[in-house]
Structure formats: structure tokens, C-alpha cells
Amino acid sequence: MTPRFKHVAIIGVGLIGGSLGMVLKRLAMAETVVGIGRRIENLEAAQRLGAIDRFVRDAAEGVRDADLVVLATPVDTYERQLSLWAGQLSRGCVVTDVGSVKGPLVERTESLLPPQVHFVGAHPIAGKEKVGVAAGSPDLFRGTRCIITPTARTSQEALGTVRSLWEQAGSTVLTMDPFVHDEVLGAVSHLPHAAAFSLMTALGELEDRVKPEQDLLAYGGGGLRDTTRIAASSPEMWRDICLWNRDNLVRMIEVYERHLAEFRALVNAGDAAGLEKLMARAKQLRERVH
Amino acid sequence: MTPRFKHVAIIGVGLIGGSLGMVLKRLAMAETVVGIGRRIENLEAAQRLGAIDRFVRDAAEGVRDADLVVLATPVDTYERQLSLWAGQLSRGCVVTDVGSVKGPLVERTESLLPPQVHFVGAHPIAGKEKVGVAAGSPDLFRGTRCIITPTARTSQEALGTVRSLWEQAGSTVLTMDPFVHDEVLGAVSHLPHAAAFSLMTALGELEDRVKPEQDLLAYGGGGLRDTTRIAASSPEMWRDICLWNRDNLVRMIEVYERHLAEFRALVNAGDAAGLEKLMARAKQLRERVH
């Protein structure tokens, strides 16, 4: 069932917010999609690209009469955002988000919304290292997963609405406890980002030591390219994700450090059998990543 | 200038050896290309795929009268290989390899060859996580780099021959001291492999702790996929590469561990500015990886 909205407000019309606007427009799921953001040029681009019908700078005005509000700004701005417009929301309005962290953020967001509106946290796993509405597409979510994170307070009707929205966008929708979400994504997404960012800065240090005639980084093959691709992700966005998932991420980096030290110890000891066993286990696990 | 060979012997007809055979055959650079290997099915496949004209199981027979011998077996087998057939090589024969490590391996290989043959170490940076001649292609090397590693003992003529061979294969050829090669590749290739193998085994441990309803690894997006791709590489091959480049790799993993610990400390301290700065530096470095 395709949900129908009278008035949708998208706060933050970047890659994800903009692409969701394109989905809403293409499937005619909303009478009006209004974009709210800081930068006029970006909002104009979003309008030109068919992500929104119109835009306003004043969020309090933009969300008034909305039956769906999509919060698609960096996760660290939610609290400030809600202070600007939560009081303007109509009774029964569904508020959802697209943030990459959930646990404490969902708890905090629920506590800042008035009781007559319904919050449903959502996390479309569809980022890329590109940002901005210009990189957006109504097909961005096709074939991806979207995790929605209901709590004891979540209205079943609002949950159904948000589920349908993402299904219409082409995602496979899964529900998960917000705190479990942060453990799962901490492992499969935040930890790999920590690994890639740190590998890149380590290579920067090694470049200063090893001085070939050309750039050290120019010698990398496909392995270097792939392993470090996500180190090009937005520093502002990932700073916030890491800090909102701090406790899980710190513990997980510790686990990774232990495995790396074990790898190093096997190399240092010249333990061929141990090293091959470790690598074979890694290969076997990797075969389950799709 | 396209080099012409009467008789080329390829020892180890896998992805790299097989693809080089396809190049030699396609460009009619050799009167005969003979493949030498252990597994009959693989040699038959190589012949069917046009990588070799014929094959023999006995390397000593295969290299006799060769003017070019390509050693394309795992690096740890060189010593055993040379003991089997080095004594059969004709005067003036050029022996080259395709191994991913060079420094001590080149030194050792040179010391095991008779004085009347010419060794030139080569490392085509064109691996992929796939193995076997079936994954090979005469275009595998097109647009890639090949590092050749002359020493004080290297004949200029043999160096020119090996350089032309790889240029004809479509590679950009660079020369480098064998020990510098191992520092450079240690940083841009071996360290990323260590990072990917260790990340994968760490995720295996985390999977046992976090128990979502589905496979933990199924929740990964493109970030996980890319970051861990090279963890599917051959354990046998990478075990040997890591051990042949042991001292560099151990030192480099230590540098990486330090950067990872710094990342963790910033997250743990909630140091938003420090974390953003680290990520911005990583992003800037990543922009130089092509």
C-alpha cells in the first residue's frame, strides 16, 4: 500500500533527504513536498532536480500542517532542530529520521517531541561517500536495507506508514531495537569507518618515512583503493556518528586492536600455519558479506 | 620495441602467469610458450584458454632451451623451484618473476641462479582476490603499474627485455630498489591486507557477541563490502607475502595500531574537534589515491 501524504516537510535536503523527496514526488505520494535548509543554492538545486516542490528557510513555518516530517540533518543537530519547530507540529503528525545512529538518539528525540506526534526512527543503509542533493537519485534506495527502530512508545500506525514509505522507495525494511541497531551498525559500519580513517592517517605517516621518487599513495592498487574508499566520507557526519555511538565503538575498536595485534604477533613470530589459519578464517567470513 | 622469444617457460600458470601467457600469445612474442605446473586440469585449462601452447609437468625439461623463464609460483616456493631446474638453464636466459615481495627474495633468488643467466625481479600490481587461470585475461595488466627491481648485478639488456615485456602487456613500468619496493608495497598493499584480514576476524568475534535476528554480516552496506574485499585473498599467497616482508610489515602494523588507538582515544574522550580534524586529514589523503 502506497501511503499518501498531504504535506511532507524534509529538513535537510542532502543526498538522503533529497533522494527521498525524489521518491515521494515520482510516486506522487504527497500533495506537496517542502524542503527546509540553510543554503539557498542547495534548496534551489533540490527544487530543480525534482526533490521538492518548494522550500522555506524557516523550519517552524515549513513543518506547520505537515502530516510527515523527515529529519535528514546531521544527527548532532536534532536537538537544536526540535527546539525550533517541535512545538509547531500538528496532532498526529509522523516524524521520522534517516540518521545512522539510533539508541540514545531515538530516546532523546522521543523525549523532545510533544506527546500528540509520532516518532519512528529509520536508517536507510544507502549512504555513499558523496554528499549533497546533486548526487541524489530516486533509485538510491532500491535494493538496499532500511532499519526502522520502534520503541515501547511507537504507534503501530505510524510504524506502518514509515515502513510503507521505505518499501515504496525500494528498500527491504527490517525492524530492530534502537540499541541493538547501534551494536549491529557499530560493527558492520562504524568500525570499518574507524579502520579506514585510521589506515589512511597511518599511511600519511608512513609516506613521510618511506620516500620513493613518486607519491607513496600512487603505488596502491585496487586493494588500497577499496580498503580506504570510506575514508573519503564526510568528517562532520562521521564525527557525530562516532560520538553518538561512543561506547559501542570504543569497545569494538578495542576488539579490532586485539585482532590486529594478534596478526602482527603471528607475522613477527614467523608463524606460517597460524597466519594461514587466521587468513582462512577471514576469507570464510568475508564470503558471507554481500 | 616488442621483444621476441624462441621459447618461454611459465612456471605456475595461475591468474598472473596465465594472463602473461595470453599476452605473449596474442602479440606473437614467442615461438612457443610452455606451461609448467602441478595440476593437470589447470594446465589443460590454460592451454584451452590460449595462455600456453603446451605443458609439461617436469620443470627441468620445460626450462631447457628457454630464453625467458617466468617464475609465477607462490614466493615461498622459489627456492625449491630453483633447486629443481636452475641447473638446466641455457646461457643468457632471462629469468623473471611476478612476486609481490622483492628485497630479500630477489637477493636470495640471485644467489641461487647460475652466473650465466640473468635475473630481473618484477611485480605487476594487478592482483585481484580471484585466483586461477580461468580468471585471467590478456588485458589484466592494461593500465596497471609494474615495478621492476634491478640490483647491482642486473644486466642492462635483460632489464630492457623485461621492461619491454611489461610495456607490451599494457603496464606502466617503474624501476625501484628491491628493498624500497618492500617498504612501498608494505605500506600501500601489505598493510591494507593486514587491516582487512584483521577487521574480518574482529567482526567474526563481534558477531558472536551481538546477536541480531539475522547474520550480523548481512547488515553491512557498501562500506563493509569494500573495506573487507581483500580479506577474500588467498591465505597461502598472503601468508608468504607477509612473512617475506616481515620486518617492514610488523613496523607498519605498529604505526597503524598507534593511529587506531588515537582514533579510539578521541572517540572515548568525546573530542569532536580532534576527531573531525583526524577525519578531514584522512579524507584529504584519500583524495590522492586513484
XYZ file of C-alpha atoms in Angstrom:
580
model
C 0.000 0.000 0.000
C 1.403 3.365 -1.017
C 0.993 5.887 1.793
C -0.443 9.262 0.788
C 0.546 12.480 2.481
C -0.902 15.937 2.160
C 2.153 17.852 3.174
C 5.643 16.464 3.695
C 8.459 18.549 5.184
C 12.047 17.414 4.599
C 14.523 19.063 6.944
C 17.959 18.848 5.354
C 17.784 18.232 1.606
C 21.105 16.445 1.051
C 21.871 13.068 -0.503
C 19.380 11.097 1.591
C 16.718 13.747 2.236
C 16.830 14.826 -1.413
C 16.640 11.277 -2.758
C 13.651 10.529 -0.522
C 11.986 13.700 -1.853
C 12.534 12.405 -5.388
C 10.849 9.125 -4.423
C 7.859 10.932 -2.891
C 7.496 13.119 -5.972
C 7.956 10.353 -8.521
C 5.384 8.109 -6.881
C 3.056 11.074 -6.260
C 2.910 10.141 -2.603
C 2.487 13.725 -1.399
C 0.454 16.745 -2.426
C 3.369 18.983 -1.507
C 6.970 18.308 -0.529
C 8.612 21.285 1.093
C 12.349 21.456 1.678
C 13.915 23.192 4.622
C 17.603 24.011 4.800
C 20.211 26.633 5.383
C 21.704 27.129 1.952
C 19.519 28.744 -0.716
C 21.661 27.402 -3.603
C 21.193 23.868 -2.351
C 17.441 24.288 -1.942
C 17.201 25.757 -5.432
C 19.156 22.783 -6.794
C 16.820 20.399 -4.947
C 13.791 22.103 -6.490
C 15.375 21.994 -9.953
C 16.201 18.279 -9.503
C 12.617 17.453 -8.587
C 13.345 16.568 -4.958
C 10.966 19.173 -3.510
C 8.107 21.334 -4.745
C 9.175 24.416 -2.866
C 11.356 25.457 0.023
C 11.339 27.677 3.061
C 14.182 28.768 5.308
C 12.028 28.857 8.410
C 11.545 25.310 9.680
C 8.711 26.294 12.036
C 6.758 27.531 9.014
C 7.734 24.516 6.890
C 6.507 21.855 9.308
C 3.186 23.526 10.057
C 0.310 21.331 8.799
C 2.763 18.593 7.770
C 1.489 15.034 8.198
C 5.034 13.724 7.652
C 8.287 15.365 8.734
C 11.573 13.763 7.630
C 14.521 14.826 9.733
C 17.549 14.407 7.459
C 20.095 16.741 9.026
C 23.303 15.562 10.757
C 22.398 13.620 13.899
C 24.053 16.135 16.176
C 21.618 18.856 15.085
C 18.404 17.018 16.045
C 18.127 18.647 19.442
C 18.525 22.159 18.045
C 16.150 21.338 15.197
C 13.454 20.065 17.522
C 13.763 23.163 19.711
C 12.970 25.258 16.600
C 9.850 23.506 15.378
C 8.621 20.640 17.573
C 6.025 22.955 19.101
C 4.546 23.703 15.638
C 3.723 20.110 14.725
C 0.093 19.150 14.110
C -1.588 16.481 16.176
C -0.987 13.045 14.618
C 1.995 14.148 12.559
C 4.537 11.389 11.889
C 8.148 12.432 12.425
C 10.866 10.154 11.090
C 14.605 10.495 10.554
C 17.363 8.926 8.461
C 20.213 9.002 10.988
C 22.936 6.372 11.105
C 22.767 6.088 14.892
C 19.706 5.208 16.886
C 19.863 4.048 20.532
C 20.280 7.162 22.716
C 19.390 9.443 19.807
C 15.931 7.879 19.433
C 15.407 8.055 23.191
C 16.384 11.731 23.237
C 14.289 12.586 20.162
C 11.197 10.923 21.613
C 11.622 12.883 24.823
C 11.780 16.195 22.944
C 8.655 15.709 20.841
C 5.181 16.653 22.077
C 3.002 13.670 23.028
C 0.493 14.103 20.190
C 3.042 13.403 17.409
C 4.508 10.027 16.485
C 8.216 9.405 16.089
C 9.615 6.421 14.147
C 13.384 6.194 13.760
C 14.653 4.948 10.414
C 18.094 4.258 8.993
C 18.300 3.672 5.263
C 21.628 1.868 4.668
C 22.301 3.692 1.472
C 24.979 6.247 2.110
C 27.902 6.775 -0.142
C 30.997 8.879 0.277
C 29.384 11.547 -1.929
C 27.185 14.143 -0.321
C 24.602 16.666 -1.497
C 21.342 16.519 -3.393
C 23.194 16.624 -6.733
C 24.411 13.058 -6.030
C 20.841 12.000 -5.167
C 18.551 9.744 -7.148
C 15.036 8.327 -6.700
C 16.703 4.920 -7.181
C 19.256 5.408 -4.390
C 17.349 3.136 -2.011
C 16.431 0.411 -4.499
C 17.760 -2.966 -3.333
C 19.101 -1.571 -0.054
C 18.017 -2.221 3.503
C 16.271 0.212 5.781
C 16.225 -0.456 9.503
C 13.351 1.041 11.475
C 13.664 1.131 15.221
C 10.359 1.140 17.105
C 10.261 1.536 20.881
C 7.611 0.844 23.505
C 6.190 4.294 22.704
C 5.881 3.816 18.932
C 2.407 3.953 17.386
C 1.727 0.877 15.265
C 0.012 3.025 12.666
C 2.971 5.397 12.343
C 5.292 2.398 12.168
C 3.218 1.018 9.274
C 3.355 4.374 7.484
C 7.136 4.659 7.724
C 7.584 1.022 6.747
C 5.453 1.533 3.618
C 7.327 4.711 2.733
C 10.641 2.848 2.623
C 9.180 -0.179 0.906
C 7.895 2.131 -1.821
C 11.409 3.564 -2.110
C 12.614 0.064 -2.955
C 14.167 -0.892 0.378
C 13.824 -4.094 2.324
C 12.580 -2.915 5.706
C 13.747 -4.545 8.927
C 12.790 -3.585 12.453
C 15.264 -3.598 15.288
C 15.549 -2.285 18.831
C 17.353 1.107 18.635
C 20.139 -0.037 20.967
C 20.653 -3.310 19.089
C 20.804 -1.227 15.916
C 23.764 0.688 17.297
C 25.612 -2.502 18.166
C 24.957 -4.004 14.740
C 25.849 -0.870 12.804
C 28.753 -0.182 15.136
C 30.208 -3.476 13.988
C 29.399 -3.515 10.276
C 29.664 0.193 9.515
C 31.149 2.413 12.221
C 34.098 0.108 12.968
C 35.032 -0.232 9.258
C 34.957 3.569 9.032
C 37.244 3.849 12.074
C 39.547 1.286 10.410
C 39.597 3.150 7.092
C 40.125 6.634 8.578
C 42.945 5.332 10.787
C 44.557 3.353 7.961
C 44.612 6.483 5.841
C 46.272 8.629 8.518
C 48.755 5.808 9.210
C 49.636 5.776 5.501
C 50.134 9.534 5.728
C 52.719 8.960 8.451
C 54.367 6.117 6.511
C 54.578 8.330 3.457
C 56.730 10.744 5.416
C 59.080 7.876 6.296
C 59.284 5.895 3.070
C 60.344 8.281 0.374
C 60.010 6.732 -3.071
C 60.563 9.015 -6.041
C 56.836 9.361 -6.549
C 53.914 9.767 -4.182
C 53.684 6.705 -1.987
C 49.915 6.635 -2.425
C 50.243 6.459 -6.206
C 51.606 2.904 -5.871
C 48.429 1.478 -4.424
C 46.341 -0.950 -6.452
C 42.693 -1.847 -6.171
C 43.231 -3.141 -2.633
C 44.258 0.242 -1.271
C 41.511 1.946 -3.249
C 38.742 -0.243 -1.872
C 40.036 -0.524 1.669
C 40.233 3.253 2.088
C 37.253 4.378 -0.003
C 35.100 5.273 3.008
C 37.913 7.395 4.461
C 36.645 9.995 1.961
C 33.329 10.180 3.852
C 32.127 13.423 5.415
C 34.165 14.251 8.548
C 31.281 16.226 10.088
C 28.817 13.401 9.618
C 31.149 10.658 10.836
C 32.408 12.653 13.806
C 28.812 12.780 15.027
C 28.033 9.139 14.280
C 31.150 8.006 16.163
C 30.350 10.158 19.170
C 26.682 9.150 19.350
C 27.764 5.504 19.300
C 30.774 6.091 21.506
C 30.587 3.224 23.975
C 29.930 0.542 21.380
C 32.534 1.921 19.014
C 35.283 2.179 21.635
C 34.682 -1.422 22.688
C 34.658 -2.575 19.059
C 37.860 -0.737 18.163
C 39.431 -2.479 21.165
C 38.377 -5.836 19.748
C 39.838 -4.840 16.373
C 43.090 -3.710 18.012
C 43.343 -7.108 19.689
C 42.914 -8.906 16.365
C 45.438 -6.644 14.681
C 47.958 -7.259 17.472
C 47.393 -10.992 17.070
C 48.012 -10.720 13.336
C 51.202 -8.737 13.998
C 52.380 -11.260 16.583
C 51.924 -14.132 14.115
C 53.918 -12.271 11.449
C 56.591 -11.325 13.945
C 56.909 -14.911 15.153
C 57.054 -16.190 11.562
C 54.115 -18.445 12.418
C 53.128 -19.520 8.899
C 50.493 -22.040 9.999
C 48.866 -19.622 12.460
C 48.812 -16.829 9.910
C 47.300 -19.023 7.222
C 44.642 -20.202 9.659
C 43.729 -16.612 10.582
C 43.555 -15.606 6.923
C 41.477 -18.649 6.005
C 39.009 -17.747 8.755
C 38.874 -14.145 7.469
C 38.272 -15.388 3.938
C 35.492 -17.680 5.095
C 33.787 -14.833 6.981
C 34.222 -12.498 4.008
C 32.356 -14.926 1.798
C 29.243 -14.107 3.858
C 29.448 -10.363 3.100
C 27.305 -9.467 0.071
C 60.058 -2.470 -29.347
C 58.357 -5.831 -28.944
C 60.767 -8.449 -27.600
C 60.769 -11.790 -29.416
C 61.432 -15.053 -27.655
C 62.020 -18.500 -29.066
C 60.900 -20.450 -26.068
C 59.198 -19.095 -22.966
C 58.599 -21.217 -19.881
C 55.965 -20.105 -17.379
C 56.291 -21.838 -14.042
C 52.921 -21.592 -12.298
C 50.078 -20.877 -14.705
C 47.637 -19.090 -12.401
C 45.998 -15.675 -12.670
C 49.219 -13.749 -13.305
C 51.310 -16.387 -15.077
C 48.353 -17.376 -17.242
C 47.469 -13.786 -18.148
C 51.077 -13.086 -19.118
C 50.999 -16.197 -21.313
C 47.870 -14.813 -23.028
C 49.734 -11.539 -23.694
C 52.747 -13.384 -25.163
C 50.495 -15.475 -27.388
C 48.252 -12.645 -28.516
C 51.170 -10.450 -29.506
C 53.042 -13.398 -31.052
C 56.038 -12.564 -28.894
C 57.185 -16.174 -28.545
C 57.537 -19.167 -30.826
C 56.440 -21.447 -28.025
C 55.011 -20.820 -24.562
C 55.225 -23.842 -22.337
C 53.385 -24.029 -19.030
C 54.735 -25.879 -16.026
C 52.591 -26.727 -13.031
C 51.384 -29.370 -10.669
C 47.741 -29.781 -11.591
C 46.952 -31.303 -14.977
C 43.392 -29.884 -15.041
C 44.752 -26.397 -14.550
C 47.370 -26.818 -17.284
C 44.729 -28.168 -19.634
C 42.522 -25.178 -18.881
C 45.466 -22.828 -19.542
C 46.052 -24.468 -22.909
C 42.347 -24.276 -23.769
C 42.266 -20.594 -22.783
C 45.216 -19.777 -25.029
C 47.639 -18.977 -22.215
C 50.196 -21.634 -23.255
C 50.936 -23.733 -26.325
C 51.721 -26.880 -24.398
C 52.615 -28.020 -20.933
C 54.977 -30.325 -19.120
C 54.991 -31.486 -15.522
C 58.750 -31.666 -15.312
C 60.134 -28.146 -14.862
C 63.724 -29.177 -15.662
C 62.513 -30.325 -19.062
C 60.303 -27.253 -19.544
C 63.001 -24.644 -18.971
C 65.617 -26.327 -21.166
C 66.414 -24.075 -24.159
C 64.148 -21.299 -22.807
C 65.334 -17.750 -23.449
C 62.741 -16.463 -20.958
C 61.575 -18.141 -17.761
C 58.717 -16.545 -15.829
C 58.547 -17.672 -12.217
C 54.915 -17.214 -11.219
C 54.539 -19.613 -8.310
C 53.958 -18.514 -4.690
C 57.048 -16.647 -3.438
C 57.774 -19.230 -0.788
C 58.337 -21.909 -3.434
C 61.123 -20.087 -5.326
C 63.930 -21.822 -3.511
C 62.514 -25.285 -4.125
C 61.741 -24.364 -7.733
C 65.262 -23.147 -8.409
C 66.736 -26.296 -6.891
C 64.729 -28.288 -9.454
C 65.699 -26.507 -12.643
C 68.244 -23.690 -12.210
C 70.998 -26.029 -13.370
C 69.173 -26.655 -16.675
C 69.018 -23.035 -17.811
C 70.779 -22.043 -21.026
C 73.483 -19.416 -21.036
C 71.960 -15.938 -21.442
C 68.464 -17.000 -20.363
C 66.432 -14.244 -18.706
C 64.620 -15.319 -15.554
C 61.953 -13.022 -14.177
C 59.228 -13.367 -11.562
C 55.920 -11.765 -10.638
C 56.158 -11.934 -6.845
C 54.623 -9.333 -4.554
C 57.740 -9.136 -2.370
C 61.183 -8.309 -3.552
C 64.005 -7.231 -1.153
C 65.422 -10.406 0.452
C 63.622 -12.604 -2.090
C 65.478 -11.009 -5.007
C 68.749 -11.295 -3.105
C 68.133 -14.968 -2.407
C 66.964 -15.737 -5.959
C 70.041 -14.077 -7.488
C 72.275 -16.135 -5.217
C 70.617 -19.388 -6.325
C 70.899 -18.830 -10.067
C 73.976 -19.801 -12.064
C 76.141 -16.829 -13.150
C 75.423 -17.180 -16.879
C 71.679 -16.409 -16.542
C 70.105 -13.010 -15.875
C 67.540 -12.397 -13.176
C 65.210 -9.370 -13.202
C 62.591 -9.168 -10.456
C 59.186 -7.825 -11.482
C 55.959 -7.127 -9.636
C 52.895 -6.417 -11.738
C 50.418 -4.631 -9.452
C 47.433 -6.347 -10.921
C 46.259 -8.953 -8.471
C 42.693 -9.448 -7.553
C 41.083 -11.584 -4.903
C 40.278 -14.153 -7.591
C 42.869 -16.781 -8.415
C 43.471 -19.257 -11.215
C 43.974 -19.039 -14.949
C 40.203 -19.057 -15.530
C 40.088 -15.523 -14.056
C 42.964 -14.458 -16.322
C 42.861 -12.130 -19.304
C 45.407 -10.709 -21.757
C 44.048 -7.304 -20.660
C 44.674 -7.896 -16.950
C 47.761 -5.667 -16.934
C 46.396 -2.891 -19.121
C 46.571 0.453 -17.317
C 48.305 -1.038 -14.267
C 51.799 -0.478 -12.931
C 54.618 -2.972 -12.959
C 57.596 -2.416 -10.693
C 60.878 -3.944 -11.783
C 63.664 -4.140 -9.250
C 67.198 -4.173 -10.694
C 70.207 -4.674 -8.458
C 73.923 -4.036 -8.924
C 74.101 -7.447 -10.617
C 71.321 -6.868 -13.169
C 72.231 -6.953 -16.872
C 71.024 -3.813 -18.653
C 69.968 -5.868 -21.640
C 67.882 -8.254 -19.538
C 66.368 -5.249 -17.747
C 65.381 -3.800 -21.128
C 63.809 -7.105 -22.188
C 61.691 -7.409 -19.047
C 60.726 -3.740 -19.232
C 59.535 -4.157 -22.847
C 57.629 -7.319 -21.971
C 55.550 -5.471 -19.386
C 55.131 -2.394 -21.525
C 53.739 -4.620 -24.268
C 51.343 -6.076 -21.708
C 49.979 -2.558 -21.199
C 51.673 -1.703 -17.901
C 53.469 1.451 -16.915
C 56.876 0.172 -15.834
C 58.731 1.707 -12.905
C 62.083 0.650 -11.529
C 62.793 0.573 -7.828
C 65.394 -0.813 -5.466
C 64.083 -4.209 -4.228
C 64.230 -3.139 -0.573
C 62.466 0.176 -1.256
C 59.845 -1.836 -3.136
C 59.091 -3.800 0.017
C 58.684 -0.640 2.065
C 56.409 0.945 -0.523
C 54.289 -2.158 -1.074
C 54.351 -2.917 2.634
C 52.569 0.389 3.140
C 50.138 0.516 0.228
C 49.342 -3.190 -0.117
C 50.522 -5.484 2.668
C 49.333 -3.217 5.492
C 45.831 -2.808 3.948
C 45.668 -6.604 3.670
C 46.639 -6.971 7.330
C 43.953 -4.400 8.183
C 41.285 -6.193 6.138
C 42.078 -9.712 7.393
C 42.093 -8.485 10.997
C 38.903 -6.463 10.570
C 37.164 -9.536 9.236
C 38.232 -11.767 12.143
C 37.283 -8.985 14.591
C 33.815 -8.887 13.009
C 33.660 -12.654 13.458
C 34.203 -12.176 17.183
C 31.685 -9.309 17.340
C 29.125 -11.464 15.567
C 29.329 -13.942 18.417
C 28.598 -11.132 20.885
C 25.952 -9.085 19.119
C 23.153 -11.431 18.242
C 20.696 -9.799 15.884
C 17.940 -11.981 14.441
C 19.854 -12.296 11.176
C 23.513 -12.722 10.321
C 25.414 -9.697 11.558
C 27.381 -9.571 8.331
C 24.211 -9.312 6.264
C 23.680 -5.789 7.610
C 26.768 -4.352 6.036
C 26.499 -1.861 3.186
C 28.992 -0.922 0.519
C 31.432 0.305 3.162
C 31.843 -3.117 4.726
C 31.964 -4.751 1.311
C 34.787 -2.569 0.043
C 36.777 -2.396 3.244
C 36.927 -6.162 3.567
C 37.124 -7.213 -0.106
C 40.806 -8.149 0.040
C 40.197 -10.346 3.095
C 38.968 -12.873 0.493
C 42.501 -13.073 -0.952
C 44.421 -16.338 -0.993
C 45.632 -17.273 2.529
C 48.596 -19.246 1.156
C 49.781 -16.378 -1.006
C 49.337 -13.693 1.644
C 50.867 -15.783 4.409
C 54.061 -15.890 2.323
C 53.999 -12.224 1.338
C 53.572 -11.171 4.971
C 56.408 -13.391 6.138
C 58.803 -12.339 3.381
C 58.155 -8.705 4.287
C 58.032 -9.379 7.988
C 60.117 -6.569 9.443
C 58.516 -3.812 7.380
C 55.039 -5.166 7.947
C 55.412 -5.520 11.702
C 56.635 -1.927 11.971
C 53.808 -0.699 9.758
C 51.122 -2.552 11.679
C 52.523 -0.909 14.802
C 52.109 2.511 13.175
C 48.540 1.582 12.238
C 47.817 0.366 15.770
C 49.012 3.717 17.079
C 46.683 5.602 14.729
C 43.774 3.347 15.625
C 44.439 3.864 19.344
C 44.494 7.618 18.748
C 41.164 7.420 16.926
C 39.708 5.395 19.790
C 41.037 7.843 22.380
C 39.402 10.773 20.572
C 36.069 8.948 20.446
C 36.379 7.917 24.068
C 37.171 11.483 25.152
C 34.254 12.829 23.099
C 36.765 15.093 21.355
C 34.611 16.255 18.436
C 37.110 18.785 17.094
C 40.032 16.352 17.277
C 38.032 13.612 15.600
C 36.860 15.889 12.808
C 40.429 17.043 12.226
C 41.698 13.449 12.002
C 38.900 12.521 9.588
C 39.495 15.607 7.454
C 43.165 14.673 7.172
C 42.215 11.112 6.212
C 39.798 12.432 3.590
C 42.453 14.741 2.156
C 44.964 11.862 1.910
C 42.326 9.604 0.365
C 41.768 12.102 -2.405
C 45.284 11.264 -3.635
C 44.510 7.534 -4.010
C 43.439 6.741 -7.576
